[in-house]
Amino acid sequence: MEAVIAVVALLFVLLTVLGVYATVKAVGAAKRGVDRTIDQARRTVEDHTLRAKSFAQPGPVGEIAQLRLKLRTSMRATQDALHAGVTEDESLKESLALFQRLSAHGRELDGELKRLESEPDRARLAERLSSLRERTDRVTSSADSLRWAVRDRARRFAEDDLDHLSAQIDVEAGALRHWTTEDEDTPRTARPQARPQTPGTSAAQEPDRPAIDPTGPRPTYPWQKKPRPETSGM
């Protein structure tokens, strides 16, 4: 009896632990989902703000907003392409590692551009624009090159797979139409012909019967001509 109680208590503890673990995992997943939603909403608001600044504020401030928007758009698109491709192509892990190193430079540059948006010295800001523009072009050019390489690789794999599939389908279609190839390839002399029969074979297969059956009328067919009446020699 004590053993049964111990087993039941152990099962109760295990079920309680599993319930707590499942609850913690569910809460964590929900929290991560909420965090992703908040981050995405914040990025969307920031992008719209930068786009508005780039049009509404001419001069260095507007150009800095354009550089930030260009940088963020390029890096986000490359990140999405790599994360989507690495699930199907394991060789993209090295490319993803390179992009993570590039992202560190991108985040540093974006932070510097964000701080310069509130810079009151417009003259000093104008002097820095040339180097900032060059750094932004270098980072976005590397990100764009990596992104298009990933897309070209995926497109090439898709084309190769389609070519291989088309070749297999052509072979299968030819196999399904095997009678056409046999009729074209087989010469006339190789086709089955009627086997000649010897007199002994015919006699062995069919029973003897008279050439003319006097007891029955001869069969007539609609395409036969009527026999002419015999003349009397006149």
PDB file of C-alpha atoms in Angstrom:
ATOM      1  CA  MET A   1       0.000   0.000   0.000  1.00  0.00           C
ATOM      2  CA  GLU A   2       2.823   2.383   0.853  1.00  0.00           C
ATOM      3  CA  ALA A   3       4.473   1.604  -2.493  1.00  0.00           C
ATOM      4  CA  VAL A   4       1.274   2.538  -4.339  1.00  0.00           C
ATOM      5  CA  ILE A   5       1.044   5.811  -2.430  1.00  0.00           C
ATOM      6  CA  ALA A   6       4.684   6.585  -3.230  1.00  0.00           C
ATOM      7  CA  VAL A   7       4.116   5.921  -6.960  1.00  0.00           C
ATOM      8  CA  VAL A   8       1.014   8.128  -6.992  1.00  0.00           C
ATOM      9  CA  ALA A   9       2.881  10.909  -5.202  1.00  0.00           C
ATOM     10  CA  LEU A  10       5.762  10.636  -7.641  1.00  0.00           C
ATOM     11  CA  LEU A  11       3.399  10.827 -10.613  1.00  0.00           C
ATOM     12  CA  PHE A  12       1.705  13.863  -9.075  1.00  0.00           C
ATOM     13  CA  VAL A  13       5.061  15.608  -8.646  1.00  0.00           C
ATOM     14  CA  LEU A  14       6.081  14.780 -12.207  1.00  0.00           C
ATOM     15  CA  LEU A  15       2.793  16.076 -13.612  1.00  0.00           C
ATOM     16  CA  THR A  16       3.139  19.245 -11.551  1.00  0.00           C
ATOM     17  CA  VAL A  17       6.682  19.823 -12.804  1.00  0.00           C
ATOM     18  CA  LEU A  18       5.642  19.223 -16.410  1.00  0.00           C
ATOM     19  CA  GLY A  19       2.712  21.601 -16.010  1.00  0.00           C
ATOM     20  CA  VAL A  20       4.949  24.323 -14.591  1.00  0.00           C
ATOM     21  CA  TYR A  21       7.506  23.781 -17.368  1.00  0.00           C
ATOM     22  CA  ALA A  22       4.835  23.962 -20.067  1.00  0.00           C
ATOM     23  CA  THR A  23       3.411  27.122 -18.519  1.00  0.00           C
ATOM     24  CA  VAL A  24       6.844  28.780 -18.393  1.00  0.00           C
ATOM     25  CA  LYS A  25       7.536  27.818 -22.008  1.00  0.00           C
ATOM     26  CA  ALA A  26       4.135  29.160 -23.112  1.00  0.00           C
ATOM     27  CA  VAL A  27       4.660  32.415 -21.233  1.00  0.00           C
ATOM     28  CA  GLY A  28       8.147  32.775 -22.674  1.00  0.00           C
ATOM     29  CA  ALA A  29       6.908  32.131 -26.221  1.00  0.00           C
ATOM     30  CA  ALA A  30       4.102  34.655 -25.751  1.00  0.00           C
ATOM     31  CA  LYS A  31       6.548  37.205 -24.375  1.00  0.00           C
ATOM     32  CA  ARG A  32       8.892  36.694 -27.309  1.00  0.00           C
ATOM     33  CA  GLY A  33       5.974  37.094 -29.697  1.00  0.00           C
ATOM     34  CA  VAL A  34       4.936  40.332 -28.002  1.00  0.00           C
ATOM     35  CA  ASP A  35       8.519  41.582 -28.047  1.00  0.00           C
ATOM     36  CA  ARG A  36       8.825  40.837 -31.766  1.00  0.00           C
ATOM     37  CA  THR A  37       5.576  42.638 -32.446  1.00  0.00           C
ATOM     38  CA  ILE A  38       6.697  45.658 -30.443  1.00  0.00           C
ATOM     39  CA  ASP A  39      10.101  45.723 -32.164  1.00  0.00           C
ATOM     40  CA  GLN A  40       8.493  45.478 -35.574  1.00  0.00           C
ATOM     41  CA  ALA A  41       6.066  48.277 -34.762  1.00  0.00           C
ATOM     42  CA  ARG A  42       8.882  50.441 -33.456  1.00  0.00           C
ATOM     43  CA  ARG A  43      10.968  49.853 -36.581  1.00  0.00           C
ATOM     44  CA  THR A  44       7.991  50.722 -38.760  1.00  0.00           C
ATOM     45  CA  VAL A  45       7.427  53.975 -36.877  1.00  0.00           C
ATOM     46  CA  GLU A  46      11.111  54.869 -37.100  1.00  0.00           C
ATOM     47  CA  ASP A  47      11.181  54.152 -40.838  1.00  0.00           C
ATOM     48  CA  HIS A  48       8.164  56.382 -41.446  1.00  0.00           C
ATOM     49  CA  THR A  49       9.738  59.117 -39.302  1.00  0.00           C
ATOM     50  CA  LEU A  50      13.010  58.933 -41.232  1.00  0.00           C
ATOM     51  CA  ARG A  51      11.150  59.008 -44.546  1.00  0.00           C
ATOM     52  CA  ALA A  52       9.242  62.107 -43.413  1.00  0.00           C
ATOM     53  CA  LYS A  53      12.451  63.817 -42.268  1.00  0.00           C
ATOM     54  CA  SER A  54      14.206  63.077 -45.538  1.00  0.00           C
ATOM     55  CA  PHE A  55      11.463  64.958 -47.420  1.00  0.00           C
ATOM     56  CA  ALA A  56      10.538  67.648 -44.896  1.00  0.00           C
ATOM     57  CA  GLN A  57      13.989  68.742 -43.690  1.00  0.00           C
ATOM     58  CA  PRO A  58      16.423  69.758 -46.408  1.00  0.00           C
ATOM     59  CA  GLY A  59      20.119  70.017 -45.741  1.00  0.00           C
ATOM     60  CA  PRO A  60      22.363  67.826 -43.575  1.00  0.00           C
ATOM     61  CA  VAL A  61      19.564  66.617 -41.285  1.00  0.00           C
ATOM     62  CA  GLY A  62      17.454  65.399 -44.202  1.00  0.00           C
ATOM     63  CA  GLU A  63      20.452  63.688 -45.809  1.00  0.00           C
ATOM     64  CA  ILE A  64      21.302  61.909 -42.561  1.00  0.00           C
ATOM     65  CA  ALA A  65      17.713  60.624 -42.441  1.00  0.00           C
ATOM     66  CA  GLN A  66      18.114  59.342 -46.007  1.00  0.00           C
ATOM     67  CA  LEU A  67      21.368  57.563 -45.079  1.00  0.00           C
ATOM     68  CA  ARG A  68      19.757  55.904 -42.062  1.00  0.00           C
ATOM     69  CA  LEU A  69      16.764  54.782 -44.097  1.00  0.00           C
ATOM     70  CA  LYS A  70      18.988  53.375 -46.850  1.00  0.00           C
ATOM     71  CA  LEU A  71      21.152  51.536 -44.327  1.00  0.00           C
ATOM     72  CA  ARG A  72      18.263  50.033 -42.381  1.00  0.00           C
ATOM     73  CA  THR A  73      16.371  48.933 -45.504  1.00  0.00           C
ATOM     74  CA  SER A  74      19.391  47.182 -47.031  1.00  0.00           C
ATOM     75  CA  MET A  75      20.447  45.420 -43.842  1.00  0.00           C
ATOM     76  CA  ARG A  76      16.931  44.228 -43.029  1.00  0.00           C
ATOM     77  CA  ALA A  77      16.361  42.840 -46.525  1.00  0.00           C
ATOM     78  CA  THR A  78      19.681  40.965 -46.457  1.00  0.00           C
ATOM     79  CA  GLN A  79      18.964  39.558 -43.015  1.00  0.00           C
ATOM     80  CA  ASP A  80      15.559  38.269 -44.111  1.00  0.00           C
ATOM     81  CA  ALA A  81      17.044  36.676 -47.246  1.00  0.00           C
ATOM     82  CA  LEU A  82      19.784  34.900 -45.289  1.00  0.00           C
ATOM     83  CA  HIS A  83      17.505  33.622 -42.541  1.00  0.00           C
ATOM     84  CA  ALA A  84      15.032  32.335 -45.118  1.00  0.00           C
ATOM     85  CA  GLY A  85      17.735  30.638 -47.197  1.00  0.00           C
ATOM     86  CA  VAL A  86      19.777  29.037 -44.419  1.00  0.00           C
ATOM     87  CA  THR A  87      16.864  26.767 -43.483  1.00  0.00           C
ATOM     88  CA  GLU A  88      17.162  25.041 -46.884  1.00  0.00           C
ATOM     89  CA  ASP A  89      20.844  25.595 -47.707  1.00  0.00           C
ATOM     90  CA  GLU A  90      23.307  24.735 -44.947  1.00  0.00           C
ATOM     91  CA  SER A  91      26.191  26.336 -46.868  1.00  0.00           C
ATOM     92  CA  LEU A  92      24.735  29.776 -46.118  1.00  0.00           C
ATOM     93  CA  LYS A  93      25.822  29.546 -42.477  1.00  0.00           C
ATOM     94  CA  GLU A  94      29.179  31.061 -43.360  1.00  0.00           C
ATOM     95  CA  SER A  95      27.434  33.859 -45.236  1.00  0.00           C
ATOM     96  CA  LEU A  96      25.223  34.445 -42.210  1.00  0.00           C
ATOM     97  CA  ALA A  97      28.306  34.691 -39.982  1.00  0.00           C
ATOM     98  CA  LEU A  98      29.803  37.294 -42.319  1.00  0.00           C
ATOM     99  CA  PHE A  99      26.573  39.250 -42.269  1.00  0.00           C
ATOM    100  CA  GLN A 100      26.557  39.263 -38.471  1.00  0.00           C
ATOM    101  CA  ARG A 101      29.998  40.869 -38.541  1.00  0.00           C
ATOM    102  CA  LEU A 102      28.728  43.376 -41.084  1.00  0.00           C
ATOM    103  CA  SER A 103      25.695  44.047 -38.876  1.00  0.00           C
ATOM    104  CA  ALA A 104      27.996  45.177 -36.074  1.00  0.00           C
ATOM    105  CA  HIS A 105      29.378  47.878 -38.364  1.00  0.00           C
ATOM    106  CA  GLY A 106      25.869  48.731 -39.506  1.00  0.00           C
ATOM    107  CA  ARG A 107      24.555  49.149 -35.964  1.00  0.00           C
ATOM    108  CA  GLU A 108      27.540  51.322 -35.039  1.00  0.00           C
ATOM    109  CA  LEU A 109      26.996  53.505 -38.099  1.00  0.00           C
ATOM    110  CA  ASP A 110      23.253  53.785 -37.496  1.00  0.00           C
ATOM    111  CA  GLY A 111      23.874  54.826 -33.885  1.00  0.00           C
ATOM    112  CA  GLU A 112      26.309  57.496 -34.988  1.00  0.00           C
ATOM    113  CA  LEU A 113      23.886  58.827 -37.588  1.00  0.00           C
ATOM    114  CA  LYS A 114      21.093  58.874 -35.021  1.00  0.00           C
ATOM    115  CA  ARG A 115      23.210  60.930 -32.603  1.00  0.00           C
ATOM    116  CA  LEU A 116      24.106  63.411 -35.331  1.00  0.00           C
ATOM    117  CA  GLU A 117      20.428  64.087 -36.069  1.00  0.00           C
ATOM    118  CA  SER A 118      20.315  66.305 -32.990  1.00  0.00           C
ATOM    119  CA  GLU A 119      23.674  67.964 -33.632  1.00  0.00           C
ATOM    120  CA  PRO A 120      23.193  71.772 -33.390  1.00  0.00           C
ATOM    121  CA  ASP A 121      26.410  72.628 -35.264  1.00  0.00           C
ATOM    122  CA  ARG A 122      25.204  72.378 -38.883  1.00  0.00           C
ATOM    123  CA  ALA A 123      28.574  73.400 -40.304  1.00  0.00           C
ATOM    124  CA  ARG A 124      30.407  70.594 -38.504  1.00  0.00           C
ATOM    125  CA  LEU A 125      27.661  68.216 -39.492  1.00  0.00           C
ATOM    126  CA  ALA A 126      28.034  69.155 -43.164  1.00  0.00           C
ATOM    127  CA  GLU A 127      31.769  68.405 -42.948  1.00  0.00           C
ATOM    128  CA  ARG A 128      31.066  64.921 -41.615  1.00  0.00           C
ATOM    129  CA  LEU A 129      28.536  64.046 -44.284  1.00  0.00           C
ATOM    130  CA  SER A 130      31.106  63.022 -46.875  1.00  0.00           C
ATOM    131  CA  SER A 131      32.694  60.332 -44.691  1.00  0.00           C
ATOM    132  CA  LEU A 132      29.313  59.202 -43.390  1.00  0.00           C
ATOM    133  CA  ARG A 133      28.009  58.832 -46.919  1.00  0.00           C
ATOM    134  CA  GLU A 134      31.050  56.778 -47.908  1.00  0.00           C
ATOM    135  CA  ARG A 135      30.694  54.444 -44.914  1.00  0.00           C
ATOM    136  CA  THR A 136      26.996  53.966 -45.580  1.00  0.00           C
ATOM    137  CA  ASP A 137      27.671  53.113 -49.228  1.00  0.00           C
ATOM    138  CA  ARG A 138      30.310  50.552 -48.245  1.00  0.00           C
ATOM    139  CA  VAL A 139      28.054  48.796 -45.741  1.00  0.00           C
ATOM    140  CA  THR A 140      24.982  48.776 -47.986  1.00  0.00           C
ATOM    141  CA  SER A 141      27.020  47.690 -51.005  1.00  0.00           C
ATOM    142  CA  SER A 142      28.356  44.683 -49.093  1.00  0.00           C
ATOM    143  CA  ALA A 143      24.875  43.819 -47.815  1.00  0.00           C
ATOM    144  CA  ASP A 144      23.329  44.140 -51.280  1.00  0.00           C
ATOM    145  CA  SER A 145      26.061  41.997 -52.836  1.00  0.00           C
ATOM    146  CA  LEU A 146      25.521  39.262 -50.269  1.00  0.00           C
ATOM    147  CA  ARG A 147      21.742  39.397 -50.648  1.00  0.00           C
ATOM    148  CA  TRP A 148      21.786  39.145 -54.440  1.00  0.00           C
ATOM    149  CA  ALA A 149      24.334  36.313 -54.299  1.00  0.00           C
ATOM    150  CA  VAL A 150      21.951  34.360 -52.053  1.00  0.00           C
ATOM    151  CA  ARG A 151      19.044  35.009 -54.420  1.00  0.00           C
ATOM    152  CA  ASP A 152      21.071  34.056 -57.503  1.00  0.00           C
ATOM    153  CA  ARG A 153      22.160  30.840 -55.796  1.00  0.00           C
ATOM    154  CA  ALA A 154      18.568  29.923 -54.957  1.00  0.00           C
ATOM    155  CA  ARG A 155      17.447  30.736 -58.500  1.00  0.00           C
ATOM    156  CA  ARG A 156      20.258  28.619 -59.975  1.00  0.00           C
ATOM    157  CA  PHE A 157      19.328  25.645 -57.807  1.00  0.00           C
ATOM    158  CA  ALA A 158      15.695  26.018 -58.830  1.00  0.00           C
ATOM    159  CA  GLU A 159      16.615  26.107 -62.532  1.00  0.00           C
ATOM    160  CA  ASP A 160      18.872  23.043 -62.223  1.00  0.00           C
ATOM    161  CA  ASP A 161      16.154  21.124 -60.411  1.00  0.00           C
ATOM    162  CA  LEU A 162      13.609  22.117 -63.062  1.00  0.00           C
ATOM    163  CA  ASP A 163      15.937  20.990 -65.877  1.00  0.00           C
ATOM    164  CA  HIS A 164      16.496  17.642 -64.173  1.00  0.00           C
ATOM    165  CA  LEU A 165      12.777  17.226 -63.565  1.00  0.00           C
ATOM    166  CA  SER A 166      11.953  18.089 -67.192  1.00  0.00           C
ATOM    167  CA  ALA A 167      14.451  15.485 -68.429  1.00  0.00           C
ATOM    168  CA  GLN A 168      12.919  12.828 -66.175  1.00  0.00           C
ATOM    169  CA  ILE A 169       9.425  13.716 -67.382  1.00  0.00           C
ATOM    170  CA  ASP A 170      10.544  13.449 -71.024  1.00  0.00           C
ATOM    171  CA  VAL A 171      11.947   9.976 -70.349  1.00  0.00           C
ATOM    172  CA  GLU A 172       8.750   8.915 -68.589  1.00  0.00           C
ATOM    173  CA  ALA A 173       6.595  10.298 -71.397  1.00  0.00           C
ATOM    174  CA  GLY A 174       8.642   8.331 -73.916  1.00  0.00           C
ATOM    175  CA  ALA A 175       8.254   5.178 -71.857  1.00  0.00           C
ATOM    176  CA  LEU A 176       4.485   5.652 -71.716  1.00  0.00           C
ATOM    177  CA  ARG A 177       4.421   5.930 -75.546  1.00  0.00           C
ATOM    178  CA  HIS A 178       6.571   2.819 -76.037  1.00  0.00           C
ATOM    179  CA  TRP A 179       4.453   1.522 -78.924  1.00  0.00           C
ATOM    180  CA  THR A 180       5.352   4.486 -81.133  1.00  0.00           C
ATOM    181  CA  THR A 181       9.075   3.921 -80.741  1.00  0.00           C
ATOM    182  CA  GLU A 182       8.694   0.178 -81.381  1.00  0.00           C
ATOM    183  CA  ASP A 183       6.761   0.803 -84.613  1.00  0.00           C
ATOM    184  CA  GLU A 184       9.365   3.265 -85.843  1.00  0.00           C
ATOM    185  CA  ASP A 185      12.477   1.299 -84.866  1.00  0.00           C
ATOM    186  CA  THR A 186      11.386  -2.238 -85.798  1.00  0.00           C
ATOM    187  CA  PRO A 187      12.058  -3.040 -89.514  1.00  0.00           C
ATOM    188  CA  ARG A 188       9.389  -4.703 -91.554  1.00  0.00           C
ATOM    189  CA  THR A 189      11.388  -7.932 -91.912  1.00  0.00           C
ATOM    190  CA  ALA A 190      11.666  -8.207 -88.138  1.00  0.00           C
ATOM    191  CA  ARG A 191       7.936  -7.974 -87.550  1.00  0.00           C
ATOM    192  CA  PRO A 192       6.066 -11.246 -86.917  1.00  0.00           C
ATOM    193  CA  GLN A 193       4.843 -12.930 -90.076  1.00  0.00           C
ATOM    194  CA  ALA A 194       2.492 -15.758 -90.721  1.00  0.00           C
ATOM    195  CA  ARG A 195       4.228 -19.070 -90.236  1.00  0.00           C
ATOM    196  CA  PRO A 196       4.219 -21.246 -93.369  1.00  0.00           C
ATOM    197  CA  GLN A 197       2.323 -24.416 -93.033  1.00  0.00           C
ATOM    198  CA  THR A 198       3.323 -27.780 -94.384  1.00  0.00           C
ATOM    199  CA  PRO A 199       0.810 -30.210 -95.783  1.00  0.00           C
ATOM    200  CA  GLY A 200       1.313 -32.488 -92.859  1.00  0.00           C
ATOM    201  CA  THR A 201       0.626 -29.754 -90.357  1.00  0.00           C
ATOM    202  CA  SER A 202      -2.690 -28.767 -91.949  1.00  0.00           C
ATOM    203  CA  ALA A 203      -3.805 -32.323 -92.097  1.00  0.00           C
ATOM    204  CA  ALA A 204      -2.876 -32.923 -88.515  1.00  0.00           C
ATOM    205  CA  GLN A 205      -4.722 -29.894 -87.216  1.00  0.00           C
ATOM    206  CA  GLU A 206      -7.970 -30.094 -89.227  1.00  0.00           C
ATOM    207  CA  PRO A 207     -10.124 -33.260 -89.738  1.00  0.00           C
ATOM    208  CA  ASP A 208     -10.708 -34.648 -93.213  1.00  0.00           C
ATOM    209  CA  ARG A 209     -13.823 -33.371 -94.925  1.00  0.00           C
ATOM    210  CA  PRO A 210     -15.046 -33.613 -98.520  1.00  0.00           C
ATOM    211  CA  ALA A 211     -14.346 -30.747-100.904  1.00  0.00           C
ATOM    212  CA  ILE A 212     -18.012 -30.661-101.973  1.00  0.00           C
ATOM    213  CA  ASP A 213     -20.830 -31.336 -99.610  1.00  0.00           C
ATOM    214  CA  PRO A 214     -23.595 -32.822-101.762  1.00  0.00           C
ATOM    215  CA  THR A 215     -26.145 -32.751 -98.993  1.00  0.00           C
ATOM    216  CA  GLY A 216     -26.135 -28.987 -98.349  1.00  0.00           C
ATOM    217  CA  PRO A 217     -26.650 -26.014-100.634  1.00  0.00           C
ATOM    218  CA  ARG A 218     -23.619 -23.936-101.494  1.00  0.00           C
ATOM    219  CA  PRO A 219     -23.604 -20.615 -99.552  1.00  0.00           C
ATOM    220  CA  THR A 220     -24.258 -17.496-101.519  1.00  0.00           C
ATOM    221  CA  TYR A 221     -23.131 -13.934-100.735  1.00  0.00           C
ATOM    222  CA  PRO A 222     -24.690 -10.644-101.780  1.00  0.00           C
ATOM    223  CA  TRP A 223     -21.613  -9.580-103.777  1.00  0.00           C
ATOM    224  CA  GLN A 224     -21.584 -12.706-105.950  1.00  0.00           C
ATOM    225  CA  LYS A 225     -22.905 -12.611-109.510  1.00  0.00           C
ATOM    226  CA  LYS A 226     -25.770 -14.832-110.439  1.00  0.00           C
ATOM    227  CA  PRO A 227     -24.685 -17.828-112.542  1.00  0.00           C
ATOM    228  CA  ARG A 228     -25.568 -17.675-116.187  1.00  0.00           C
ATOM    229  CA  PRO A 229     -28.004 -20.284-117.520  1.00  0.00           C
ATOM    230  CA  GLU A 230     -26.305 -23.002-119.565  1.00  0.00           C
ATOM    231  CA  THR A 231     -26.908 -22.869-123.293  1.00  0.00           C
ATOM    232  CA  SER A 232     -28.162 -25.993-125.196  1.00  0.00           C
ATOM    233  CA  GLY A 233     -25.512 -25.917-127.889  1.00  0.00           C
ATOM    234  CA  MET A 234     -27.698 -24.138-130.448  1.00  0.00           C
TER     235      MET A 234
END
